[in-house]
Short mmCIF file of C-alpha atoms and ligand atoms in Angstrom, two decimals:
data_model
loop_
_atom_site.label_atom_id
_atom_site.label_comp_id
_atom_site.label_asym_id
_atom_site.label_seq_id
_atom_site.Cartn_x
_atom_site.Cartn_y
_atom_site.Cartn_z
CA MET A 1 100.64 100.58 122.19
CA SER A 2 100.33 99.49 125.80
CA GLU A 3 98.97 101.75 128.52
CA GLU A 4 102.57 102.00 129.69
CA THR A 5 103.88 104.18 126.94
CA PRO A 6 100.92 105.83 125.21
CA ASN A 7 103.06 108.51 123.61
CA ALA A 8 106.00 106.30 122.66
CA ASN A 9 106.94 106.42 119.02
CA VAL A 10 108.99 103.41 117.90
CA ARG A 11 111.19 103.73 114.82
CA VAL A 12 112.55 100.41 113.57
CA LEU A 13 115.75 100.70 111.50
CA THR A 14 117.47 97.92 109.62
CA ASP A 15 120.54 97.55 111.81
CA ALA A 16 122.63 99.26 114.50
CA ASP A 17 124.41 101.51 112.04
CA ALA A 18 121.13 102.71 110.55
CA VAL A 19 119.92 103.41 114.09
CA ALA A 20 123.06 105.42 114.87
CA ARG A 21 122.69 107.48 111.70
CA ALA A 22 119.03 108.20 112.37
CA VAL A 23 119.79 109.24 115.96
CA ALA A 24 122.64 111.50 114.83
CA ALA A 25 120.32 113.16 112.32
CA ARG A 26 117.63 113.67 114.99
CA PHE A 27 120.25 115.09 117.39
CA VAL A 28 121.22 117.68 114.76
CA GLU A 29 117.58 118.51 114.11
CA ILE A 30 116.79 119.15 117.78
CA ALA A 31 120.05 121.04 118.29
CA CYS A 32 119.29 123.39 115.38
CA GLU A 33 115.75 123.99 116.63
CA ALA A 34 116.91 124.69 120.19
CA VAL A 35 119.71 127.07 119.16
CA GLY A 36 117.37 128.84 116.76
CA ALA A 37 114.66 129.23 119.38
CA ARG A 38 116.65 129.75 122.59
CA GLY A 39 120.26 130.36 121.60
CA ARG A 40 121.51 127.16 123.19
CA PHE A 41 121.05 123.37 123.13
CA SER A 42 121.25 121.25 126.26
CA VAL A 43 121.65 117.50 125.92
CA ALA A 44 122.07 114.74 128.49
CA LEU A 45 124.23 112.04 126.93
CA SER A 46 123.72 108.36 127.56
CA GLY A 47 126.56 106.10 128.60
CA GLY A 48 127.12 102.45 127.77
CA THR A 49 128.34 101.16 124.43
CA THR A 50 125.41 101.68 122.04
CA PRO A 51 125.69 105.48 121.75
CA ARG A 52 129.40 105.42 120.84
CA ARG A 53 128.61 105.07 117.13
CA VAL A 54 126.18 107.98 117.34
CA TYR A 55 128.84 110.18 118.93
CA GLU A 56 131.43 109.15 116.33
CA LEU A 57 129.01 110.07 113.54
CA LEU A 58 128.24 113.42 115.19
CA SER A 59 131.94 114.22 115.29
CA GLY A 60 132.37 113.28 111.62
CA GLU A 61 132.19 115.62 108.65
CA GLU A 62 128.66 114.59 107.65
CA PHE A 63 127.09 115.86 110.86
CA SER A 64 129.56 117.95 112.87
CA ALA A 65 129.43 121.07 110.73
CA ARG A 66 125.63 121.21 111.12
CA VAL A 67 125.85 121.79 114.88
CA GLU A 68 126.83 125.12 116.47
CA TRP A 69 129.03 123.43 119.11
CA ALA A 70 129.78 126.74 120.85
CA LYS A 71 126.07 126.84 121.80
CA VAL A 72 125.85 123.21 122.89
CA HIS A 73 125.88 122.25 126.57
CA VAL A 74 126.60 118.58 127.25
CA PHE A 75 125.43 116.91 130.42
CA PHE A 76 125.37 113.25 131.42
CA GLY A 77 122.43 111.02 132.29
CA ASP A 78 124.53 108.94 134.61
CA GLU A 79 128.09 108.10 135.55
CA ARG A 80 129.96 105.28 137.14
CA CYS A 81 131.79 106.17 140.34
CA VAL A 82 135.22 106.08 138.75
CA PRO A 83 137.77 108.71 137.64
CA PRO A 84 137.27 110.35 134.23
CA ASP A 85 140.10 108.37 132.61
CA ASP A 86 138.77 105.01 133.80
CA ALA A 87 137.71 102.54 131.09
CA GLU A 88 134.28 102.39 132.76
CA SER A 89 133.73 106.15 132.65
CA ASN A 90 130.84 107.38 130.51
CA TYR A 91 132.58 110.74 130.33
CA ARG A 92 135.69 109.08 128.92
CA MET A 93 133.62 107.31 126.23
CA ALA A 94 131.95 110.59 125.25
CA ARG A 95 135.25 112.47 125.30
CA GLU A 96 136.97 109.90 123.06
CA SER A 97 134.11 109.52 120.56
CA LEU A 98 132.78 113.09 120.44
CA LEU A 99 133.90 115.82 122.84
CA SER A 100 137.58 115.76 121.89
CA ARG A 101 136.66 115.88 118.19
CA VAL A 102 134.30 118.88 118.04
CA PRO A 103 134.84 122.58 118.94
CA ILE A 104 132.71 122.55 122.09
CA PRO A 105 133.98 124.98 124.76
CA THR A 106 135.39 123.19 127.80
CA GLN A 107 133.03 125.04 130.12
CA ASN A 108 130.08 123.67 128.12
CA VAL A 109 130.90 120.08 129.10
CA HIS A 110 129.26 119.42 132.45
CA ARG A 111 130.88 116.23 133.72
CA MET A 112 129.41 114.27 136.59
CA ILE A 113 132.25 113.84 139.09
CA GLY A 114 132.64 110.09 139.42
CA GLU A 115 135.59 110.10 141.78
CA GLY A 116 135.15 110.71 145.49
CA ASP A 117 132.01 111.06 147.63
CA ALA A 118 129.07 109.92 145.46
CA VAL A 119 126.39 111.55 147.62
CA ALA A 120 128.21 114.89 147.68
CA ASN A 121 128.90 114.67 143.94
CA ALA A 122 125.22 114.04 143.22
CA ARG A 123 124.34 117.18 145.17
CA LEU A 124 127.02 119.18 143.35
CA TYR A 125 125.67 118.07 139.99
CA GLU A 126 122.14 119.00 140.94
CA ASP A 127 123.40 122.45 141.99
CA GLU A 128 125.07 122.78 138.58
CA LEU A 129 121.84 121.83 136.83
CA ARG A 130 119.84 124.32 138.91
CA ALA A 131 122.31 127.09 138.08
CA PHE A 132 122.12 126.26 134.38
CA PHE A 133 118.37 125.80 133.97
CA ARG A 134 116.90 128.33 136.39
CA THR A 135 115.85 131.44 134.50
CA ASP A 136 113.24 134.09 135.31
CA GLU A 137 110.75 132.47 132.95
CA SER A 138 111.25 128.84 134.00
CA PRO A 139 108.90 127.55 136.71
CA ILE A 140 111.05 125.43 139.02
CA GLU A 141 108.58 122.56 138.91
CA GLU A 142 109.24 122.12 135.19
CA LEU A 143 112.99 121.83 135.51
CA PRO A 144 115.52 120.64 134.45
CA ARG A 145 114.27 120.99 130.90
CA PHE A 146 116.92 119.35 128.74
CA ASP A 147 116.31 119.91 125.05
CA LEU A 148 117.27 116.28 124.53
CA ALA A 149 117.87 113.31 126.82
CA LEU A 150 119.54 110.35 125.14
CA LEU A 151 118.97 107.02 126.89
CA GLY A 152 119.98 103.42 126.46
CA MET A 153 118.25 100.39 127.93
CA GLY A 154 119.99 97.47 129.58
CA ASP A 155 118.84 93.89 129.00
CA ASP A 156 117.38 94.05 132.52
CA GLY A 157 115.20 97.04 131.58
CA HIS A 158 117.28 99.69 133.38
CA THR A 159 117.97 103.07 131.89
CA ALA A 160 120.57 105.64 132.92
CA SER A 161 121.54 104.15 136.28
CA LEU A 162 117.95 103.50 137.31
CA PHE A 163 118.31 99.79 137.95
CA PRO A 164 115.52 97.38 138.91
CA HIS A 165 114.48 97.63 142.57
CA SER A 166 117.12 100.27 143.32
CA PRO A 167 116.45 103.15 145.75
CA ALA A 168 116.52 105.88 143.07
CA LEU A 169 113.31 104.55 141.52
CA GLU A 170 111.32 105.94 144.43
CA GLU A 171 112.96 109.38 144.38
CA ARG A 172 110.34 112.08 143.97
CA GLN A 173 112.24 115.32 144.63
CA ALA A 174 115.92 115.18 143.67
CA TRP A 175 117.12 115.60 140.11
CA VAL A 176 120.38 113.70 140.69
CA VAL A 177 121.10 110.91 143.18
CA ALA A 178 123.84 108.48 144.13
CA ASN A 179 122.06 105.19 143.51
CA ARG A 180 123.21 102.05 145.29
CA ILE A 181 123.36 99.19 142.76
CA GLU A 182 123.41 95.90 144.67
CA LYS A 183 124.55 93.74 141.76
CA PHE A 184 127.63 95.90 141.30
CA ASN A 185 128.06 96.51 145.03
CA ALA A 186 128.66 100.11 144.03
CA PHE A 187 127.06 103.52 143.73
CA ARG A 188 126.31 105.18 140.43
CA LEU A 189 125.32 108.81 139.84
CA THR A 190 122.11 109.17 137.89
CA LEU A 191 119.47 111.61 136.81
CA THR A 192 116.16 110.62 138.36
CA ALA A 193 113.15 109.71 136.23
CA ARG A 194 111.62 113.01 137.32
CA ALA A 195 114.54 114.97 135.87
CA ILE A 196 114.56 112.99 132.62
CA ASN A 197 110.80 113.32 132.19
CA HIS A 198 110.98 117.12 132.06
CA ALA A 199 113.07 116.96 128.88
CA ALA A 200 111.61 118.38 125.66
CA HIS A 201 112.70 115.27 123.76
CA VAL A 202 113.62 111.84 125.16
CA LEU A 203 115.22 109.38 122.78
CA PHE A 204 115.98 105.74 123.59
CA ILE A 205 118.56 103.87 121.50
CA VAL A 206 118.16 100.09 121.70
CA THR A 207 119.83 97.54 119.43
CA GLY A 208 120.52 93.81 119.37
CA ALA A 209 118.48 90.64 119.77
CA GLY A 210 119.60 90.36 123.38
CA LYS A 211 117.25 93.19 124.34
CA ALA A 212 114.23 92.04 122.29
CA GLU A 213 112.30 90.32 125.08
CA ARG A 214 112.88 93.12 127.57
CA LEU A 215 111.94 95.74 124.99
CA ARG A 216 108.68 93.89 124.39
CA GLU A 217 107.99 93.82 128.13
CA VAL A 218 108.78 97.51 128.55
CA LEU A 219 106.72 98.68 125.59
CA GLU A 220 103.95 96.12 125.41
CA GLY A 221 103.87 94.34 128.76
CA GLY A 222 102.13 95.23 131.98
CA ARG A 223 103.17 98.15 134.14
CA ASP A 224 106.00 97.03 136.43
CA PRO A 225 108.43 99.98 136.69
CA LEU A 226 110.28 98.70 139.75
CA ARG A 227 111.29 95.65 137.70
CA LEU A 228 111.41 97.56 134.39
CA PRO A 229 112.67 101.06 135.22
CA SER A 230 112.61 102.16 131.56
CA GLN A 231 108.83 102.29 132.04
CA LEU A 232 109.35 105.22 134.41
CA ILE A 233 110.34 107.34 131.40
CA LYS A 234 107.15 109.11 130.31
CA PRO A 235 107.89 112.76 129.47
CA THR A 236 105.46 115.17 131.14
CA SER A 237 105.09 117.24 127.98
CA GLY A 238 108.01 116.28 125.74
CA THR A 239 108.33 113.65 123.04
CA LEU A 240 109.40 110.04 123.59
CA ASP A 241 111.00 108.15 120.71
CA TRP A 242 112.54 104.68 120.61
CA TYR A 243 115.11 104.15 117.87
CA VAL A 244 115.58 100.39 117.61
CA ASP A 245 117.02 97.98 115.09
CA ARG A 246 115.17 94.99 113.62
CA ALA A 247 116.90 92.58 115.98
CA ALA A 248 115.78 94.42 119.10
CA SER A 249 112.25 94.86 117.72
CA SER A 250 111.87 91.20 116.76
CA LYS A 251 109.45 90.43 119.62
CA LEU A 252 107.31 93.54 119.32
CA SER A 253 103.80 93.31 117.93
CA ASP A 254 103.73 92.91 114.16
CA GLY A 255 102.05 96.28 113.72
CA ARG A 256 104.89 97.99 115.48
CA GLN A 257 107.59 96.14 113.63
CA SER A 258 106.24 96.98 110.20
CA ALA A 259 104.76 100.46 110.80
CA GLY A 260 107.93 102.22 111.81
CA HIS A 261 110.30 100.13 109.72
CA GLU A 262 112.86 102.11 107.68
C1 6PG B 1 125.44 103.17 131.47
C2 6PG B 1 124.24 103.65 130.73
C3 6PG B 1 123.21 102.57 130.73
C4 6PG B 1 123.20 102.02 129.33
C5 6PG B 1 122.55 100.68 129.30
C6 6PG B 1 122.71 100.05 127.91
O1 6PG B 1 126.04 103.93 132.23
O2 6PG B 1 125.80 102.00 131.21
O3 6PG B 1 123.80 104.84 131.05
O4 6PG B 1 121.93 102.98 131.09
O5 6PG B 1 122.53 102.93 128.47
O6 6PG B 1 123.20 99.87 130.26
O7 6PG B 1 124.09 99.88 127.72
P1 6PG B 1 124.66 99.36 126.30
O8 6PG B 1 124.45 100.49 125.34
O9 6PG B 1 126.12 99.11 126.59
O10 6PG B 1 123.89 98.13 125.94
#
């Protein structure tokens, strides 16, 4: 375990489908605990392609009936600056694979507005988060406290839309920003590392050999968060789990590959 991620727990599963099943099971577990303890479950979904299988499983008969969807509030970790029906939209992916298939109330789906003024939309989303999370008991400095934040990792080490050397990496106050991504010549909306790190549970989903070297760098290399933004994710008091398949874990230290293997 490098000094970078002292509390990171790495679970190695046989393949991408086994990873998706394990993540779906963990999602249900955390949802049941949150609803039982606080009457609601707040989750920030990841975009990209990897989580699609997780969402499909969650909407299927094996898992769906175990979640009280009326008490689930879905947020997004990041969003491309496109309309909700665009092929690039993370909201569209989640709607197709999960949200349109489970009985979650419309008002419980908190979409990041991708279309229009990115800076204004980031501020709107932060206002929505503040309205949702602020309660009499919650100290503002510990918010937003998602019950679960699902994250992916790009092969460049980014997570959410926290890309290497992008302005959002230095953000210390805001919970949501419009991040300028040079390589796309575009803005993306993203939760900041600060907002993600207040979550009760943070869960990375990483599969495929193409991410093996970067995963090794992030988990076992030196601290270099501007180049490897996934290293910024270190929950202040919550748990941090990496659900990876054998292919993605192939360059991790032997101890790690065998210890968590399932
Ligand atoms: C996005 C995601 C992003 C994603 C990684 C991995 O909007 O694309 O939030 O952070 O998780 O890029 O993407 P894949 O799952 O497609 O490899």
